[in-house]
Short mmCIF file of C-alpha atoms in Angstrom, two decimals:
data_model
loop_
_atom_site.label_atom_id
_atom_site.label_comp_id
_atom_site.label_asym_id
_atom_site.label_seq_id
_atom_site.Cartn_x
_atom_site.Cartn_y
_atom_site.Cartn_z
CA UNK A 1 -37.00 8.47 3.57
CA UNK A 2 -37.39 4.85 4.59
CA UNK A 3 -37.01 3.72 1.21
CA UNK A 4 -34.10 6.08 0.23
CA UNK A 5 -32.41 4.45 3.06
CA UNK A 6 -33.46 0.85 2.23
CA UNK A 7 -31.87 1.38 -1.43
CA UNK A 8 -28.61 2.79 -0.21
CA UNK A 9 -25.87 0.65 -1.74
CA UNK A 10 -24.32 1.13 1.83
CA UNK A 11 -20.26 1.91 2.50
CA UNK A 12 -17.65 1.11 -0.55
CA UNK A 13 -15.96 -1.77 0.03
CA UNK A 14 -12.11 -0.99 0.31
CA UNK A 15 -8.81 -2.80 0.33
CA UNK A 16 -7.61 -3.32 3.57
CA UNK A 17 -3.99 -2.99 4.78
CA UNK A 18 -3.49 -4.03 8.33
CA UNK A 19 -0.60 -1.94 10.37
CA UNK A 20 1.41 -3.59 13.24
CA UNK A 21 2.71 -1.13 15.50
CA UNK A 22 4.91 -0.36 18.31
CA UNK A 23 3.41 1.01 21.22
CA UNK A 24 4.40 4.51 21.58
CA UNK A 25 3.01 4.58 17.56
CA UNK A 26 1.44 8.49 17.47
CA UNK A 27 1.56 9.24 13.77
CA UNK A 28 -1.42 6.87 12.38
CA UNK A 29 -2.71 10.07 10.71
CA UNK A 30 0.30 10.44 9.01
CA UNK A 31 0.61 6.76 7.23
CA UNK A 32 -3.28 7.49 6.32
CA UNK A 33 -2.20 10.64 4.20
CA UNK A 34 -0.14 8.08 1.65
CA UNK A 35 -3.46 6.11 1.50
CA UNK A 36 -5.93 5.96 -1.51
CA UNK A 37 -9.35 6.77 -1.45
CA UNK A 38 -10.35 3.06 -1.59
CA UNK A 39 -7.90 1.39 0.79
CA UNK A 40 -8.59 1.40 4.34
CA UNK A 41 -5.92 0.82 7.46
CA UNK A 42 -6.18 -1.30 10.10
CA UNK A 43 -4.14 -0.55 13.47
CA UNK A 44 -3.07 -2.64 16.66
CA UNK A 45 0.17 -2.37 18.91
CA UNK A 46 2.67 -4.56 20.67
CA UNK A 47 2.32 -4.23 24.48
CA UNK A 48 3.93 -1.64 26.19
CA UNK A 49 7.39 -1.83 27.47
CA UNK A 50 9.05 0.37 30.03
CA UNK A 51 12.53 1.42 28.22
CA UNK A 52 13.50 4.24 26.38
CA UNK A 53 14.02 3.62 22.82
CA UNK A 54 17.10 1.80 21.75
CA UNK A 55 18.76 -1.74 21.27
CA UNK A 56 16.89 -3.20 24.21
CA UNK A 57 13.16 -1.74 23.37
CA UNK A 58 13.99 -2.65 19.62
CA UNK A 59 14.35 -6.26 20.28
CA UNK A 60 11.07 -5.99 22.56
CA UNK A 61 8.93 -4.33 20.39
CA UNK A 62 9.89 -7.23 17.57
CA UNK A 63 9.24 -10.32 19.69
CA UNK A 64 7.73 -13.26 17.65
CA UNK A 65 4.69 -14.27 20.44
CA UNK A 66 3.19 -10.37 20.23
CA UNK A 67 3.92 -9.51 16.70
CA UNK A 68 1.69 -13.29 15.75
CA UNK A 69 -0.50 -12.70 18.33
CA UNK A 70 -1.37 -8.73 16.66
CA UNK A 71 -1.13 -10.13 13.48
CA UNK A 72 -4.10 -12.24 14.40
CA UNK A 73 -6.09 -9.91 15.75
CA UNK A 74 -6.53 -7.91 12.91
CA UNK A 75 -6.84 -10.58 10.44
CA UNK A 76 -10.63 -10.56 12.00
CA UNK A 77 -11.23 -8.17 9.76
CA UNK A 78 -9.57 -9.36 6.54
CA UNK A 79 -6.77 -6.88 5.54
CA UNK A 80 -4.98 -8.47 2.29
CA UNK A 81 -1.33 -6.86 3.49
CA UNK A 82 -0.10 -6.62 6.88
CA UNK A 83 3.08 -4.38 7.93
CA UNK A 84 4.85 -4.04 10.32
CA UNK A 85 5.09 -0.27 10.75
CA UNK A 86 8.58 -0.08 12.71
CA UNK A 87 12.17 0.45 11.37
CA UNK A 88 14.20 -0.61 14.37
CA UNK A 89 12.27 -3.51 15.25
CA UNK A 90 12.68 -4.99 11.53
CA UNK A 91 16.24 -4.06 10.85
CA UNK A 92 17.79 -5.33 15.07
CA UNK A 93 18.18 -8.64 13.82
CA UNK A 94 19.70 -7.99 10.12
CA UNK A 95 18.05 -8.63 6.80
CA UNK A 96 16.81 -12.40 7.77
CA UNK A 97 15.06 -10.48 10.61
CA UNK A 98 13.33 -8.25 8.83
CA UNK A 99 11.82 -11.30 6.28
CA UNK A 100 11.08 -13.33 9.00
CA UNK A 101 8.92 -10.59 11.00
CA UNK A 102 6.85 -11.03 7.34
CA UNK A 103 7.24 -14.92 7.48
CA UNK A 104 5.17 -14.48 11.14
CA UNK A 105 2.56 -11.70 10.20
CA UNK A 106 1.64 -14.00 7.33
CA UNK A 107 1.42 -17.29 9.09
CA UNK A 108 -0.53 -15.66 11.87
CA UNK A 109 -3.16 -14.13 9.11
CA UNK A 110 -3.16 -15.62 5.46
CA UNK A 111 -2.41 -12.33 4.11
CA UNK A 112 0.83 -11.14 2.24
CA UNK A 113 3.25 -9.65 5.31
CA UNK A 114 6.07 -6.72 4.60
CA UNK A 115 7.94 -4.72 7.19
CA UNK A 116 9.57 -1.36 7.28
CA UNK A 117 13.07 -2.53 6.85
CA UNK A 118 12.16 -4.95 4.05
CA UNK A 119 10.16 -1.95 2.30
CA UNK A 120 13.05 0.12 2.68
CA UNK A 121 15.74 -2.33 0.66
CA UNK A 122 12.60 -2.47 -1.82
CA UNK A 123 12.62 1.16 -2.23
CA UNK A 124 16.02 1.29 -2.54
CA UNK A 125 16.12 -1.28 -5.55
CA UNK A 126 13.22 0.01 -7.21
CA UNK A 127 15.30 3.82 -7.34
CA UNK A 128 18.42 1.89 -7.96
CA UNK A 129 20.27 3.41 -5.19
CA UNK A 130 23.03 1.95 -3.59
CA UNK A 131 24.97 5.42 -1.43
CA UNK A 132 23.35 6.21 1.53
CA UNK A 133 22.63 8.86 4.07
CA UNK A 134 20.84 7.37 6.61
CA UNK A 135 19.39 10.31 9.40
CA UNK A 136 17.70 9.08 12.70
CA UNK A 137 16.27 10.46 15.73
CA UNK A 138 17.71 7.18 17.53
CA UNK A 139 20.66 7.15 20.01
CA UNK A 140 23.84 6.58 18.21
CA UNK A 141 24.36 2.62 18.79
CA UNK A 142 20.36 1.99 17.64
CA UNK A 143 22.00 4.18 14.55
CA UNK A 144 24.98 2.47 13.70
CA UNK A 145 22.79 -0.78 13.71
CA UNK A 146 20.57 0.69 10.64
CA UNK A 147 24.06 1.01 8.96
CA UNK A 148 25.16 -2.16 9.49
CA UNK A 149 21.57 -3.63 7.90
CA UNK A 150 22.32 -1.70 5.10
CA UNK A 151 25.49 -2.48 4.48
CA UNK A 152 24.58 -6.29 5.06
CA UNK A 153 22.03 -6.33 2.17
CA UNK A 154 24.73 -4.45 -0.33
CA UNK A 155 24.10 -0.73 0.22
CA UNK A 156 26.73 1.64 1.26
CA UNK A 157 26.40 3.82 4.11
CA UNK A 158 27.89 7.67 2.70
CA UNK A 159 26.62 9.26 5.97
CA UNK A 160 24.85 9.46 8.39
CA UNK A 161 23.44 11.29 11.53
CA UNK A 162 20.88 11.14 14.82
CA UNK A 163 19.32 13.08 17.19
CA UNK A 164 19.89 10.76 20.41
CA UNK A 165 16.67 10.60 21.43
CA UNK A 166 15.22 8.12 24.01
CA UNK A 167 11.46 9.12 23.52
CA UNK A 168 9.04 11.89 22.54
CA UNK A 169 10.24 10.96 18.97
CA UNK A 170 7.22 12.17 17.15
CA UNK A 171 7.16 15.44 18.65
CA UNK A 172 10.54 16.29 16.93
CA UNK A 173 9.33 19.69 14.47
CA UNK A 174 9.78 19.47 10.74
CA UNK A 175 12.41 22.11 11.05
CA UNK A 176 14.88 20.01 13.23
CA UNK A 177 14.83 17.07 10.72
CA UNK A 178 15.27 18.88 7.72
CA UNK A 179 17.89 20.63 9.35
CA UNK A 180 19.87 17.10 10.32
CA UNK A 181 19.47 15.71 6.79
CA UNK A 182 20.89 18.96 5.08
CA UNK A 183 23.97 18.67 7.61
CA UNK A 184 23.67 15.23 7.09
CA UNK A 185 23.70 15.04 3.03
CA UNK A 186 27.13 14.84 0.95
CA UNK A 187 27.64 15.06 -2.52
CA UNK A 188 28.31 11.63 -3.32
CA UNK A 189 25.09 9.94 -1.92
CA UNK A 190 22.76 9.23 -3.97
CA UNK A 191 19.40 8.82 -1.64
CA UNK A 192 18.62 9.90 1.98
CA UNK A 193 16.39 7.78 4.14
CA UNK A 194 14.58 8.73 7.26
CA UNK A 195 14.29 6.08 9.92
CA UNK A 196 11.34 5.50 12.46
CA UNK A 197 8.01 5.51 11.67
CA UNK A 198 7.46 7.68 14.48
CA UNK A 199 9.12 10.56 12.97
CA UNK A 200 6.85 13.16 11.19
CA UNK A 201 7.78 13.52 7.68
CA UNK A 202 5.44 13.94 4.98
CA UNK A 203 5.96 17.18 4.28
CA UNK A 204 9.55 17.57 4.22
CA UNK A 205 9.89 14.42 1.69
CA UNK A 206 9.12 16.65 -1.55
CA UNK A 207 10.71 20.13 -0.77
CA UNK A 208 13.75 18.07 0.43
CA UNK A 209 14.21 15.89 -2.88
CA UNK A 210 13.87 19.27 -4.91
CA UNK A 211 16.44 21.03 -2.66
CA UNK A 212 18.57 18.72 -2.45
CA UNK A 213 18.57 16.82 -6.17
CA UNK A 214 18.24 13.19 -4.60
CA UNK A 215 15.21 10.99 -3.62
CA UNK A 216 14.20 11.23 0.08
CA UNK A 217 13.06 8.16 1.46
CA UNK A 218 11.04 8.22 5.33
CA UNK A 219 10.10 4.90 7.05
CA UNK A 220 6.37 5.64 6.96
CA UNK A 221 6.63 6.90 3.17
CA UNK A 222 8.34 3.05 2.34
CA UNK A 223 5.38 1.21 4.69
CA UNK A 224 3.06 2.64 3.04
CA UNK A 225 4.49 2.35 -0.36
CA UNK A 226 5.41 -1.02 -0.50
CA UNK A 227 1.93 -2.32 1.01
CA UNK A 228 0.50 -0.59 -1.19
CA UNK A 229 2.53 -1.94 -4.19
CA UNK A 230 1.52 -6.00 -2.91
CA UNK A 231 -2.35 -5.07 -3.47
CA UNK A 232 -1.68 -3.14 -7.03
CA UNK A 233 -2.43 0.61 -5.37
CA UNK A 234 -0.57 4.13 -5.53
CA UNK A 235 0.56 5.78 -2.87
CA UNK A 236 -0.41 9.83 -2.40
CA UNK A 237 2.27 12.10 -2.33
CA UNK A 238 2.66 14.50 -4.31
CA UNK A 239 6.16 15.71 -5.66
CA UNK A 240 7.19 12.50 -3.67
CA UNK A 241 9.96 10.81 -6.02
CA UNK A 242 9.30 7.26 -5.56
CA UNK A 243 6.12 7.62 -5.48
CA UNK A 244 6.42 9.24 -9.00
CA UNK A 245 8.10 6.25 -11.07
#
């Protein structure tokens, strides 16, 4: 046995992808379920803020000094990507924001940075898709922001729609978000997008997008997509449209 052990190759190595999160992230398992076999995630948080979510928490949870300081933290263990896993806290301060959230992450660690927001205008380019419906859980000011980030980088707004919540975000059932985006949808759009990464999707994305006749796009399906793109991986989803192009 001792030798059988001795001769073990030991663990694969894998590609690691290094997450920055908000606090009050609860869906880590759900980013994993994008990830392939050989790529590993990497979690840490801002610190915790007493608000409820909106303008206010979104410019908290995106401050400079804890976004560098998490950033360098988990390039201890080497990750080759690092995102920044949080739609509101990329897209409060426009499209210059949302690069220069990347500009920190990769000046803190040395590896190549991309946030939600960014991954988002990515995904959008990549399906050529310029009509959206944007559908939040957010209040309706922290909503009306996304728009106006869209519309900044060239995308048109068609729609859109949120639940007004202040909290308790990923506890919102599959049922009630499906149900918002088919409200939500109109003929003329041409994509749908999901915002917060603390909004349980993963399942919806495919039997939406055959339903409906239009990609789907959800903050944690672009994250996960678009860090995975940087290091030459595939994201796993299946029936997912962007993820089949």
């Amino acid at each position: 046995m001792e030798s059988i052990v001795q001769s073990a190759p030991g663990p694969a190595l894998r590609t690691g992808i290094g997450m920055v999160c908000p606090f009050d992230m609860a869906l880590d398992r759900e980013l994993w379920r994008w990830m392939p076999e050989d790529v590993s995630l990497y979690f840490t948080r801002t610190p915790f803020v007493d608000e409820p979510v909106g303008l206010e928490l979104a410019e908290d949870v995106s401050d400079d000094g804890d976004i560098r300081s998490a950033a360098r933290n988990l390039s201890a263990v080497g990750p080759k990507v690092m995102a920044y896993a949080c739609t509101s806290g990329s897209f409060i301060h426009g499209v210059a924001g949302a690069r220069h959230i990347s500009k920190v992450m990769e000046a803190a660690s040395g590896a190549q940075g991309v946030s939600t927001s960014e991954a988002l205008l990515e995904a959008l380019e990549f399906l050529d898709a310029s009509r959206v419906v944007v559908v939040t859980p957010y209040v309706a000011e922290l909503t009306v922001r996304l728009g106006d980030f869209l519309e900044e980088a060239g995308r048109s707004v068609v729609a859109q729609a949120g639940l007004g919540l202040g909290g308790g975000i990923w506890e919102v059932p599959y049922r009630t978000t499906s149900e918002l985006i088919r409200a939500a949808d109109v003929p003329e759009a041409d994509v749908i997008f999901i915002s917060c990464t603390n909004l349980p999707t993963y399942d919806i994305i495919a039997p939406l997008e055959e339903e409906l006749g239009k990609p789907v796009l959800s903050a944690n399906q672009v994250t996960a997509w678009a860090s995975l793109r940087r290091v030459g991986k595939l994201a796993v989803g299946p029936g997912q449209r962007l993820l089949a192009r």
